[in-house]
Amino acid sequence: MNFYFEASEVLNRLDAKEGSIKGILATLPENNRARTTALVIETLKYKSVLSDVIQASKLLTEEKKKITSFNLALVLVHDTLLVNGIQAGDGPIKQAILRHKTRLRSELQRIKIKRGVKSNLELAQTSDDRAAKIPRYVRVNTSMWSTEEAMQFYTKRGFQLQGPFASSKGFEIDEHIPDLLAFNPALQFRDDPSYKTGKIILQDKASCFSAFVLSPPCNDPNAVVIDATAAPGNKTSHLSALMGNKGKLYAFERDKRRFSTLKMMLSKAACRNVEAVNADFLTIDPSHPKYSLATHILLDPSCSGSGIVNRLDYLLEDEVEVVDEDRLNKLAAFQLMIIKHAMKFPRVQRIVYSTCSIHASENEHVVSRALQSDEAKSGSFKLAPRNDVLPKWNRRGQAEGMIGTGDADSLVRCSPGEDGTNGFFVSCFVREPNFVLPQAEPSKKRKADTEEAALEKRKKKPKKKVKTE
């Protein structure tokens, strides 16, 4: 029965708008995540019908002492009516549902007759039409195998290089992001052995832009890179792979639950060069001996998520979304703060700021204000030219949102339903070429060791013999 309590708690959190379906499901324990995810998603598909059935049967009224949560009733009634029954022992809660089984079935049948449908499947809520235009993207985790090996693996299983929409077994190599494969949108990879072992990462194409544009040093043992807001870890694992698992990648996540998810993800993806840090990036001192050496910083902070058109969030769209200007302004203030903080790191050369938002207030306006900040001016930051930021990608930034501070052509936008991705925004700040990097100061220990070695050398140095007449 704990499984049902866990699923109902996810529904409670969704009702409280604590995050997206995908985000909340990512915080579940790995060992039970797939089962709980399936129940939550299927329950949401039939939520409208199940709610009517529960209300008509007066289940909660007659069993209020046993079933105190509406969402618990939803998941239990779902399994009672639409699958093979409640998967739990005969406890008082299960018995409370079974006492009303006949009535529940009668109410479901009455709804089917009223709506003129013959099967339960016809009662399910259909998906967002835009999601059907987005391929199922699979990023090959090159920390574990090559793209060539991955392609051989899938072709041996009957997949063909003919495009993701040509057939259910069609796929192709993405033209913009290396090591990214596009499959048919209807495909599921949760049970794929490559997914279970971390050899592939399910990640939207637009989400891959951030790490790719940051372009961290590859196979450099001295490289230092920061992922400022790392959980759940898709972009972090991408950065690690791009770095060839060399150097040091610091991944910050302040939330303890999400930090736990991040560590599991990094372990599964075999990210050996990552040090996960359970801390708020904004509290990190830019002059810290370890972190001050960072030359590349990835910023993908909290945003409205208005660009996400995945195969789950449509299940929560009960009404037309109203843009909350106050919330957008608060998010924009936080986003600007994190960019300005990143610009304070003394050796940083490249900063990527991205969001999964379609609003200029979180995108062009934030970038424009960042360019006008004291941090940008003192650090000699500007926007990287288009040639350094996915030059072949056609959809660029909105010029009217830049307020004369930078070239909108340097920015990247993705439009949901039109570009084969979710909605996304990417910008890249770089130092001016004439900026002089501060020399890294040796640590106290290294300095002391150096001084001691010099003293020993002086002691051992033979004295010159003075010639005598």
Coordinates of C-alpha atoms in Angstrom, one line a residue:
M1 CA 0.0 0.0 0.0
N2 CA 3.0 2.3 0.5
F3 CA 3.3 2.4 -3.3
Y4 CA -0.2 4.0 -3.6
F5 CA 0.6 6.5 -0.8
E6 CA 3.7 7.6 -2.7
A7 CA 1.8 8.0 -6.0
S8 CA -0.9 10.0 -4.2
E9 CA 1.7 12.3 -2.6
V10 CA 3.1 13.0 -6.1
L11 CA -0.4 14.1 -7.1
N12 CA -0.7 16.3 -4.0
R13 CA 2.6 18.0 -4.9
L14 CA 1.3 18.6 -8.4
D15 CA -1.9 20.1 -7.1
A16 CA 0.2 22.4 -4.9
K17 CA 2.2 23.4 -8.1
E18 CA 5.5 22.5 -6.6
G19 CA 6.9 21.7 -10.0
S20 CA 6.4 19.9 -13.3
I21 CA 5.4 16.3 -13.6
K22 CA 8.9 15.4 -14.9
G23 CA 10.6 17.4 -12.1
I24 CA 8.7 15.9 -9.3
L25 CA 8.9 12.3 -10.6
A26 CA 12.7 12.8 -10.8
T27 CA 12.9 13.2 -7.0
L28 CA 11.4 9.7 -6.4
P29 CA 13.7 6.9 -5.2
E30 CA 15.3 5.1 -8.1
N31 CA 14.2 1.6 -7.1
N32 CA 10.4 2.4 -7.3
R33 CA 10.4 5.4 -9.7
A34 CA 9.3 3.5 -12.8
R35 CA 6.3 1.9 -11.2
T36 CA 5.2 5.0 -9.4
T37 CA 5.7 7.1 -12.6
A38 CA 3.5 4.8 -14.6
L39 CA 0.7 4.9 -12.1
V40 CA 0.8 8.7 -11.7
I41 CA 0.8 9.3 -15.5
E42 CA -2.0 6.8 -16.2
T43 CA -4.1 8.2 -13.3
L44 CA -3.7 11.7 -14.7
K45 CA -4.8 10.6 -18.1
Y46 CA -8.1 9.4 -16.7
K47 CA -8.4 11.9 -13.8
S48 CA -11.5 13.6 -15.2
V49 CA -13.4 10.3 -15.6
L50 CA -12.2 8.9 -12.3
S51 CA -13.2 12.0 -10.4
D52 CA -16.7 11.8 -11.8
V53 CA -16.9 8.1 -10.9
I54 CA -15.7 8.8 -7.3
Q55 CA -18.2 11.6 -6.9
A56 CA -21.1 9.7 -8.3
S57 CA -20.4 6.6 -6.2
K58 CA -20.1 8.7 -3.0
L59 CA -17.0 6.7 -2.1
L60 CA -15.3 9.4 0.0
T61 CA -18.5 10.2 1.9
E62 CA -19.2 6.6 2.9
E63 CA -15.6 5.7 3.5
K64 CA -14.3 8.9 5.0
K65 CA -12.7 7.2 8.0
K66 CA -10.6 4.9 5.8
I67 CA -9.9 7.0 2.7
T68 CA -9.0 10.5 3.8
S69 CA -7.3 11.7 0.6
F70 CA -9.0 12.3 -2.7
N71 CA -5.7 11.6 -4.6
L72 CA -5.3 8.3 -2.8
A73 CA -8.8 7.4 -3.9
L74 CA -7.9 8.3 -7.5
V75 CA -4.9 5.9 -7.7
L76 CA -6.8 3.1 -6.0
V77 CA -9.9 3.5 -8.1
H78 CA -7.7 3.6 -11.2
D79 CA -6.2 0.2 -10.5
T80 CA -9.5 -1.2 -9.5
L81 CA -11.3 -0.2 -12.7
L82 CA -8.6 0.0 -15.4
V83 CA -6.0 -2.6 -14.5
N84 CA -5.8 -5.9 -12.7
G85 CA -6.9 -4.6 -9.3
I86 CA -5.2 -3.1 -6.3
Q87 CA -1.7 -4.5 -5.9
A88 CA -1.6 -4.7 -2.1
G89 CA -2.5 -6.9 0.7
D90 CA -6.0 -7.1 2.1
G91 CA -5.9 -4.1 4.5
P92 CA -8.7 -1.9 5.6
I93 CA -8.2 0.7 2.8
K94 CA -8.3 -1.9 0.1
Q95 CA -11.4 -3.4 1.6
A96 CA -13.0 0.0 1.7
I97 CA -12.5 0.3 -2.1
L98 CA -13.7 -3.3 -2.8
R99 CA -16.9 -2.7 -1.0
H100 CA -17.9 -0.2 -3.7
K101 CA -16.4 -2.1 -6.6
T102 CA -19.7 -2.9 -8.3
R103 CA -21.0 0.7 -7.9
L104 CA -17.7 2.1 -9.3
R105 CA -18.0 -0.1 -12.3
S106 CA -21.6 0.9 -12.9
E107 CA -20.7 4.6 -12.8
L108 CA -17.8 4.1 -15.2
Q109 CA -20.1 2.2 -17.6
R110 CA -22.7 5.0 -17.4
I111 CA -20.0 7.6 -18.3
K112 CA -18.9 5.5 -21.3
I113 CA -22.5 5.3 -22.6
K114 CA -23.0 9.0 -22.1
R115 CA -19.9 9.9 -24.0
G116 CA -20.6 7.3 -26.7
V117 CA -17.4 5.4 -26.3
K118 CA -16.8 1.6 -26.3
S119 CA -13.4 1.2 -24.7
N120 CA -11.7 2.6 -21.6
L121 CA -8.8 3.8 -23.8
E122 CA -11.2 6.3 -25.6
L123 CA -11.8 8.0 -22.2
A124 CA -8.1 8.9 -21.8
Q125 CA -7.0 12.5 -22.2
T126 CA -5.2 13.0 -25.5
S127 CA -1.7 14.6 -25.6
D128 CA -0.7 18.1 -26.7
D129 CA -0.6 18.1 -30.5
R130 CA 2.8 19.9 -30.5
A131 CA 4.4 17.1 -28.5
A132 CA 3.7 14.7 -31.4
K133 CA 6.0 16.8 -33.6
I134 CA 9.0 16.4 -31.2
P135 CA 11.1 13.3 -31.8
R136 CA 12.2 11.1 -28.9
Y137 CA 15.7 12.3 -28.4
V138 CA 18.4 10.0 -27.1
R139 CA 21.8 11.4 -26.2
V140 CA 24.6 8.8 -26.4
N141 CA 26.6 8.9 -23.2
T142 CA 30.1 8.8 -24.7
S143 CA 31.6 8.3 -21.3
M144 CA 30.4 4.7 -21.6
W145 CA 30.3 3.9 -25.4
S146 CA 30.6 5.6 -28.8
T147 CA 27.8 6.8 -31.1
E148 CA 28.9 4.2 -33.7
E149 CA 28.4 1.4 -31.1
A150 CA 25.0 2.8 -30.1
M151 CA 23.9 2.9 -33.8
Q152 CA 25.0 -0.7 -34.3
F153 CA 23.1 -1.7 -31.2
Y154 CA 19.9 -0.2 -32.4
T155 CA 20.2 -1.3 -36.1
K156 CA 20.6 -4.9 -34.9
R157 CA 17.3 -4.5 -33.1
G158 CA 15.6 -3.6 -36.3
F159 CA 15.9 0.2 -36.3
Q160 CA 16.6 1.9 -39.6
L161 CA 18.3 5.2 -40.5
Q162 CA 15.3 6.7 -42.3
G163 CA 14.2 9.5 -40.0
P164 CA 12.1 9.4 -36.8
F165 CA 8.8 10.0 -38.6
A166 CA 9.3 7.5 -41.4
S167 CA 8.2 4.6 -39.3
S168 CA 8.0 3.4 -35.8
K169 CA 11.5 2.0 -36.1
G170 CA 13.0 5.0 -37.9
F171 CA 15.8 7.2 -36.4
E172 CA 18.5 9.6 -37.5
I173 CA 21.6 11.4 -36.3
D174 CA 20.9 15.0 -35.2
E175 CA 22.4 17.6 -37.5
H176 CA 23.2 20.1 -34.8
I177 CA 24.3 18.2 -31.7
P178 CA 26.9 15.4 -31.9
D179 CA 26.1 12.1 -30.3
L180 CA 22.3 12.9 -30.4
L181 CA 19.9 10.4 -32.0
A182 CA 16.2 11.2 -32.9
F183 CA 13.6 8.4 -32.7
N184 CA 9.9 8.2 -33.3
P185 CA 7.9 10.2 -30.6
A186 CA 5.8 7.2 -29.6
L187 CA 8.8 5.1 -28.5
Q188 CA 9.6 4.5 -24.8
F189 CA 13.1 3.8 -23.6
R190 CA 12.4 3.3 -19.8
D191 CA 12.9 -0.5 -20.2
D192 CA 15.7 -0.2 -22.7
P193 CA 18.9 -1.9 -21.3
S194 CA 21.0 1.0 -22.5
Y195 CA 18.9 3.5 -20.6
K196 CA 18.9 1.4 -17.4
T197 CA 22.7 1.2 -17.5
G198 CA 23.3 4.9 -18.2
K199 CA 24.6 4.4 -21.7
I200 CA 21.9 6.7 -23.2
I201 CA 20.4 9.8 -21.7
L202 CA 16.8 10.8 -22.5
Q203 CA 17.2 14.5 -23.1
D204 CA 15.4 17.0 -25.4
K205 CA 17.5 18.4 -28.2
A206 CA 17.2 22.0 -27.0
S207 CA 18.3 21.0 -23.5
C208 CA 21.6 19.7 -25.1
F209 CA 22.3 23.2 -26.5
S210 CA 23.6 24.6 -23.2
A211 CA 26.5 22.3 -22.6
F212 CA 27.4 22.2 -26.3
V213 CA 27.5 26.0 -26.6
L214 CA 29.6 26.3 -23.4
S215 CA 32.1 24.0 -25.2
P216 CA 34.2 23.1 -22.1
P217 CA 37.9 22.1 -22.5
C218 CA 38.1 18.5 -23.7
N219 CA 40.6 15.9 -22.3
D220 CA 42.4 18.7 -20.3
P221 CA 43.4 17.3 -16.8
N222 CA 43.7 20.9 -15.6
A223 CA 40.2 22.1 -16.8
V224 CA 37.9 23.5 -14.2
V225 CA 34.2 23.9 -15.1
I226 CA 31.1 24.8 -13.0
D227 CA 27.5 23.7 -13.4
A228 CA 25.7 26.2 -11.1
T229 CA 22.3 24.6 -10.9
A230 CA 22.9 20.9 -11.8
A231 CA 20.0 18.7 -10.8
P232 CA 18.7 16.4 -12.1
G233 CA 22.0 16.0 -13.9
N234 CA 21.3 15.7 -17.7
K235 CA 23.3 18.8 -18.6
T236 CA 26.0 17.9 -16.0
S237 CA 26.5 14.4 -17.5
H238 CA 26.7 16.1 -21.0
L239 CA 29.4 18.5 -19.8
S240 CA 31.3 15.5 -18.3
A241 CA 31.2 13.6 -21.6
L242 CA 32.2 16.7 -23.6
M243 CA 35.2 17.1 -21.2
G244 CA 36.2 13.5 -21.9
N245 CA 35.7 12.8 -18.2
K246 CA 38.9 14.8 -17.5
G247 CA 39.6 17.8 -15.4
K248 CA 37.2 18.9 -12.6
L249 CA 33.5 19.7 -13.0
Y250 CA 31.8 21.1 -9.9
A251 CA 28.0 20.5 -9.9
F252 CA 26.1 22.7 -7.4
E253 CA 22.6 21.9 -6.2
R254 CA 21.1 23.5 -3.0
D255 CA 18.0 21.3 -2.6
K256 CA 18.8 18.1 -0.6
R257 CA 16.2 15.9 -2.4
R258 CA 17.3 17.1 -5.8
F259 CA 20.9 16.7 -4.8
S260 CA 20.3 13.1 -4.0
T261 CA 18.8 12.6 -7.5
L262 CA 21.8 14.4 -9.0
K263 CA 24.3 12.0 -7.3
M264 CA 22.4 9.0 -8.5
M265 CA 22.3 10.3 -12.1
L266 CA 26.0 11.0 -12.1
S267 CA 26.8 7.6 -10.7
K268 CA 24.6 5.9 -13.3
A269 CA 26.2 7.9 -16.1
A270 CA 29.8 7.1 -15.0
C271 CA 30.8 10.8 -14.5
R272 CA 34.2 10.3 -12.9
N273 CA 35.3 14.0 -13.1
V274 CA 32.3 15.5 -11.3
E275 CA 32.3 16.7 -7.7
A276 CA 28.7 17.2 -6.6
V277 CA 28.3 20.0 -4.1
N278 CA 25.1 20.4 -1.9
A279 CA 25.2 24.2 -1.8
D280 CA 23.7 27.3 -3.3
F281 CA 25.9 28.6 -6.1
L282 CA 25.1 32.2 -5.0
T283 CA 26.7 31.6 -1.6
I284 CA 30.0 30.4 -3.2
D285 CA 32.9 32.9 -2.9
P286 CA 34.3 33.6 -6.4
S287 CA 37.8 33.8 -4.8
H288 CA 37.6 30.3 -3.3
P289 CA 40.8 28.5 -4.0
K290 CA 39.1 25.6 -5.9
Y291 CA 36.2 27.4 -7.6
S292 CA 38.1 30.5 -8.6
L293 CA 40.0 28.5 -11.2
A294 CA 36.8 27.8 -13.2
T295 CA 37.0 29.0 -16.8
H296 CA 33.6 27.8 -18.0
I297 CA 30.3 28.2 -16.1
L298 CA 26.9 26.8 -17.1
L299 CA 23.8 28.6 -15.7
D300 CA 20.4 27.0 -16.2
P301 CA 18.4 28.5 -13.2
S302 CA 14.8 28.1 -12.2
C303 CA 12.4 29.6 -14.8
S304 CA 8.7 29.6 -15.7
G305 CA 9.1 26.4 -17.8
S306 CA 6.7 28.0 -20.3
G307 CA 8.5 26.4 -23.2
I308 CA 8.1 22.8 -22.1
V309 CA 5.7 20.9 -24.3
N310 CA 6.6 17.4 -23.2
R311 CA 4.4 14.3 -23.2
L312 CA 3.4 14.8 -19.5
D313 CA 2.6 18.4 -18.6
Y314 CA -0.4 18.6 -20.9
L315 CA -2.1 16.3 -18.3
L316 CA -2.3 19.3 -15.9
E317 CA -3.7 21.8 -18.4
D318 CA -7.2 22.1 -17.0
E319 CA -7.5 25.7 -17.9
V320 CA -5.8 28.3 -20.1
E321 CA -2.5 29.4 -18.6
V322 CA -2.4 32.9 -17.3
V323 CA 0.9 34.7 -17.4
D324 CA 1.8 35.7 -13.8
E325 CA 3.9 38.9 -14.4
D326 CA 4.8 39.2 -10.7
R327 CA 6.3 35.7 -10.8
L328 CA 8.1 36.3 -14.0
N329 CA 9.7 39.5 -12.5
K330 CA 10.9 37.6 -9.5
L331 CA 12.4 34.9 -11.6
A332 CA 14.1 37.4 -13.8
A333 CA 15.6 39.2 -10.8
F334 CA 17.0 35.8 -9.6
Q335 CA 18.3 34.9 -13.1
L336 CA 20.1 38.3 -13.4
M337 CA 21.6 37.8 -9.9
I338 CA 23.1 34.4 -10.8
I339 CA 24.6 35.7 -14.1
K340 CA 26.2 38.7 -12.3
H341 CA 27.6 36.3 -9.6
A342 CA 29.1 34.1 -12.3
M343 CA 30.8 37.1 -13.9
K344 CA 32.7 37.7 -10.6
F345 CA 34.7 34.5 -10.9
P346 CA 38.2 35.8 -11.8
R347 CA 39.3 33.3 -14.5
V348 CA 35.9 32.6 -16.1
Q349 CA 36.1 33.0 -19.9
R350 CA 32.7 31.6 -21.0
I351 CA 29.3 31.7 -19.4
V352 CA 26.2 30.1 -20.9
Y353 CA 22.8 31.2 -19.6
S354 CA 19.8 29.2 -20.7
T355 CA 16.1 28.8 -19.8
C356 CA 13.2 26.6 -21.0
S357 CA 11.1 29.8 -21.2
I358 CA 9.5 31.6 -24.1
H359 CA 9.2 34.9 -22.3
A360 CA 11.5 37.8 -23.3
S361 CA 11.4 38.9 -19.6
E362 CA 13.4 35.8 -18.7
N363 CA 15.5 35.7 -21.8
E364 CA 16.5 38.8 -23.9
H365 CA 15.6 41.3 -21.1
V366 CA 17.8 39.4 -18.5
V367 CA 20.7 39.2 -21.0
S368 CA 20.3 42.9 -21.8
R369 CA 20.4 43.9 -18.2
A370 CA 23.4 41.6 -17.5
L371 CA 25.4 43.3 -20.3
Q372 CA 24.7 46.7 -18.7
S373 CA 25.7 45.6 -15.2
D374 CA 28.9 46.7 -13.5
E375 CA 30.0 43.1 -13.4
A376 CA 29.9 42.8 -17.2
K377 CA 31.7 46.1 -17.7
S378 CA 34.5 45.5 -15.1
G379 CA 34.9 41.9 -16.4
S380 CA 34.8 42.9 -20.1
F381 CA 32.0 40.6 -21.0
K382 CA 30.1 40.6 -24.2
L383 CA 27.9 38.2 -26.2
A384 CA 29.7 35.5 -28.2
P385 CA 29.2 36.1 -31.9
R386 CA 26.7 33.9 -33.8
N387 CA 29.6 31.8 -35.3
D388 CA 30.3 30.5 -31.8
V389 CA 26.7 29.8 -30.9
L390 CA 25.1 27.2 -33.1
P391 CA 25.6 29.3 -36.3
K392 CA 23.4 26.9 -38.4
W393 CA 20.4 27.2 -36.1
N394 CA 18.0 29.6 -37.8
R395 CA 15.8 30.8 -35.0
R396 CA 17.6 33.6 -33.2
G397 CA 16.9 36.1 -30.4
Q398 CA 14.2 38.8 -30.5
A399 CA 15.9 42.1 -31.4
E400 CA 13.2 44.2 -29.8
G401 CA 14.1 42.6 -26.4
M402 CA 17.7 43.5 -26.4
I403 CA 17.2 47.3 -26.0
G404 CA 20.3 48.2 -28.0
T405 CA 22.7 46.2 -25.7
G406 CA 23.8 43.4 -27.9
D407 CA 23.2 41.5 -31.1
A408 CA 20.1 39.3 -30.9
D409 CA 21.6 37.2 -33.7
S410 CA 24.0 35.9 -31.0
L411 CA 21.1 34.4 -29.1
V412 CA 19.3 31.1 -29.8
R413 CA 15.6 30.4 -29.5
C414 CA 13.6 27.3 -30.0
S415 CA 9.8 27.4 -30.6
P416 CA 7.7 24.5 -29.3
G417 CA 5.9 22.7 -32.1
E418 CA 7.9 24.4 -34.9
D419 CA 11.5 23.5 -34.3
G420 CA 11.1 19.8 -33.3
T421 CA 12.1 20.7 -29.7
N422 CA 10.6 22.2 -26.6
G423 CA 10.8 25.9 -26.2
F424 CA 14.3 27.0 -25.1
F425 CA 16.6 30.0 -25.0
V426 CA 20.5 30.1 -25.0
S427 CA 22.9 32.9 -24.6
C428 CA 26.7 32.9 -24.2
F429 CA 28.8 35.6 -22.5
V430 CA 32.6 35.7 -23.3
R431 CA 35.5 37.9 -22.0
E432 CA 36.9 40.5 -24.4
P433 CA 40.2 39.3 -25.9
N434 CA 42.1 42.1 -24.2
F435 CA 41.1 41.1 -20.7
V436 CA 44.1 40.1 -18.6
L437 CA 43.6 36.9 -16.6
P438 CA 44.7 37.2 -13.0
Q439 CA 47.5 34.8 -12.1
A440 CA 46.4 31.9 -9.9
E441 CA 47.9 32.4 -6.5
P442 CA 49.7 29.3 -5.1
S443 CA 48.0 27.7 -2.1
K444 CA 49.6 28.4 1.3
K445 CA 50.8 24.8 1.5
R446 CA 52.3 24.9 -2.0
K447 CA 53.9 28.3 -1.2
A448 CA 55.4 26.9 2.0
D449 CA 56.7 23.8 0.2
T450 CA 58.3 26.0 -2.4
E451 CA 60.0 28.2 0.1
E452 CA 61.3 25.2 2.1
A453 CA 62.7 23.6 -1.1
A454 CA 64.5 26.8 -2.0
L455 CA 66.0 27.0 1.5
E456 CA 67.2 23.4 1.3
K457 CA 68.8 24.1 -2.1
R458 CA 70.6 27.0 -0.7
K459 CA 72.0 24.9 2.2
K460 CA 73.2 22.1 -0.2
K461 CA 74.8 24.5 -2.7
P462 CA 78.6 24.2 -2.3
K463 CA 80.4 27.3 -1.4
K464 CA 82.8 28.7 -3.9
K465 CA 86.5 28.3 -3.0
V466 CA 88.4 31.4 -2.6
K467 CA 91.7 31.4 -4.5
T468 CA 94.7 32.3 -2.5
E469 CA 97.9 33.6 -4.0

